Amino acid sequence: MTEPHFEFPRSLKQAMAFQTIALLLRRHQGQGKLRLVELHPGGGTYDCLALVGPIGEPSLCIFNLAGSSLLLRPRGRPVPPPDADAAWHDDLWRYPPEYLAAGGAEPFVARIEARLGLTPPKKMPAASPSSVSVSVLAQLAQRFALSAAPPFFRSGWHDSAGMEGSSVCPWVEDFPKLQARCDAARDDWPKQALAAGRLWGIGSEKFFERPDVVIDVATGKVYRTATSPAAEQGSLWSRYQKGAGIRALAWWVETLWKG
């Protein structure tokens, strides 16, 4: 008899992926300029969140939100646990059951670090604007993990067929300085990707033309897009430095998103 197949909700997979990437970024942010990116390989067939280093180097990990695969690309020599089975050495994992079996983001990240050959930090590195910003996105995704109306997150750099075949999203025009950098780069897609990819939009529809709220993860600044250009509402980084926690910051962003 064939075992029944359970499809995890996209909102739950999104929360798992964001939580894992946010923690990996915080723990290893000093190793190779790591950053969160949105990928759509296969000509847009897949819908992925990834943690990458310098442009041109392979991604460390890619979570497919349309499916359930997690692609791992080791940076160093993997360190298997004593009880590792053959599947542990595969580059492709099914992350929802692996995440749940591990018991959450922290033990799952420990498994991924070992598989990627990353040396766990002796102590948690100091926070940065980008690690705080991504952690806030992760907290917001977690809050709506089982919601019928979760937020959708979109980067300002839309990778649809490999980096060279991608484009700057139209709503980046709301940010004249970054749009000017993209325009100046012309066909230099790595520069365009770095500039536009700083922006992460939050909206209520999967394929929104214009997000409700935008976070510049490089600075932690938050914008509402009811007007154009977008209006700055404050800074996650500044609030964090003044003592606000990640949960409180996520509540603040949620109030802006819901308007």
XYZ file of C-alpha atoms in Angstrom, residues 160-248:
89
model
C 13.800 34.224 -13.331
C 16.268 32.315 -15.506
C 19.703 32.575 -13.975
C 21.247 35.868 -12.928
C 22.014 37.052 -16.471
C 18.377 36.591 -17.497
C 16.904 38.451 -14.558
C 15.721 41.976 -13.927
C 15.153 44.803 -11.474
C 11.549 44.851 -10.220
C 9.497 47.889 -11.351
C 8.744 48.989 -7.769
C 12.456 49.665 -7.146
C 11.712 52.975 -8.908
C 10.246 54.090 -5.568
C 13.843 54.188 -4.308
C 15.541 56.698 -6.629
C 19.090 56.255 -5.304
C 19.066 52.485 -5.706
C 17.273 52.723 -9.056
C 19.966 55.150 -10.234
C 22.640 52.633 -9.252
C 20.805 49.940 -11.207
C 20.483 52.223 -14.245
C 24.161 53.147 -14.094
C 25.109 49.460 -13.985
C 23.221 48.831 -17.275
C 24.216 45.286 -18.323
C 26.373 44.687 -15.250
C 23.878 42.328 -13.585
C 26.004 41.628 -10.466
C 25.892 45.326 -9.560
C 22.171 45.493 -10.292
C 21.557 42.389 -8.179
C 23.464 43.822 -5.225
C 21.624 47.146 -5.393
C 18.051 45.938 -6.022
C 18.465 42.784 -3.939
C 18.852 44.877 -0.793
C 15.141 45.617 -0.932
C 12.586 43.113 0.324
C 8.916 43.846 -0.197
C 6.081 42.532 1.959
C 2.653 42.151 0.406
C -0.624 40.291 0.687
C -0.525 38.654 -2.730
C 1.981 36.153 -4.075
C 2.634 38.061 -7.288
C 2.093 41.645 -6.217
C 3.072 44.456 -8.565
C 3.804 46.800 -5.675
C 4.554 45.718 -2.085
C 2.838 47.292 0.907
C 6.041 47.616 2.953
C 9.704 47.476 1.926
C 12.746 46.779 4.100
C 16.246 47.728 2.987
C 18.063 44.857 4.671
C 21.446 46.545 4.195
C 20.457 49.450 6.454
C 17.376 48.196 8.313
C 15.264 51.126 7.095
C 11.546 50.449 6.638
C 9.296 52.128 4.072
C 5.598 52.250 3.263
C 4.715 52.423 -0.415
C 1.308 54.099 -0.279
C 3.033 57.033 -1.961
C 5.799 57.175 -4.533
C 8.622 57.489 -3.775
C 8.159 55.290 -0.727
C 7.993 57.027 2.638
C 10.521 56.036 5.292
C 8.873 54.945 8.550
C 11.936 54.338 10.697
C 14.783 51.886 11.164
C 14.808 48.345 12.494
C 18.484 48.747 13.285
C 18.014 51.957 15.273
C 15.130 50.468 17.249
C 17.135 47.303 17.889
C 20.095 49.312 19.173
C 17.722 51.122 21.550
C 16.570 47.814 23.040
C 13.656 46.606 20.894
C 13.595 42.823 20.428
C 12.989 40.933 17.187
C 9.394 40.069 18.146
C 8.565 43.691 18.913
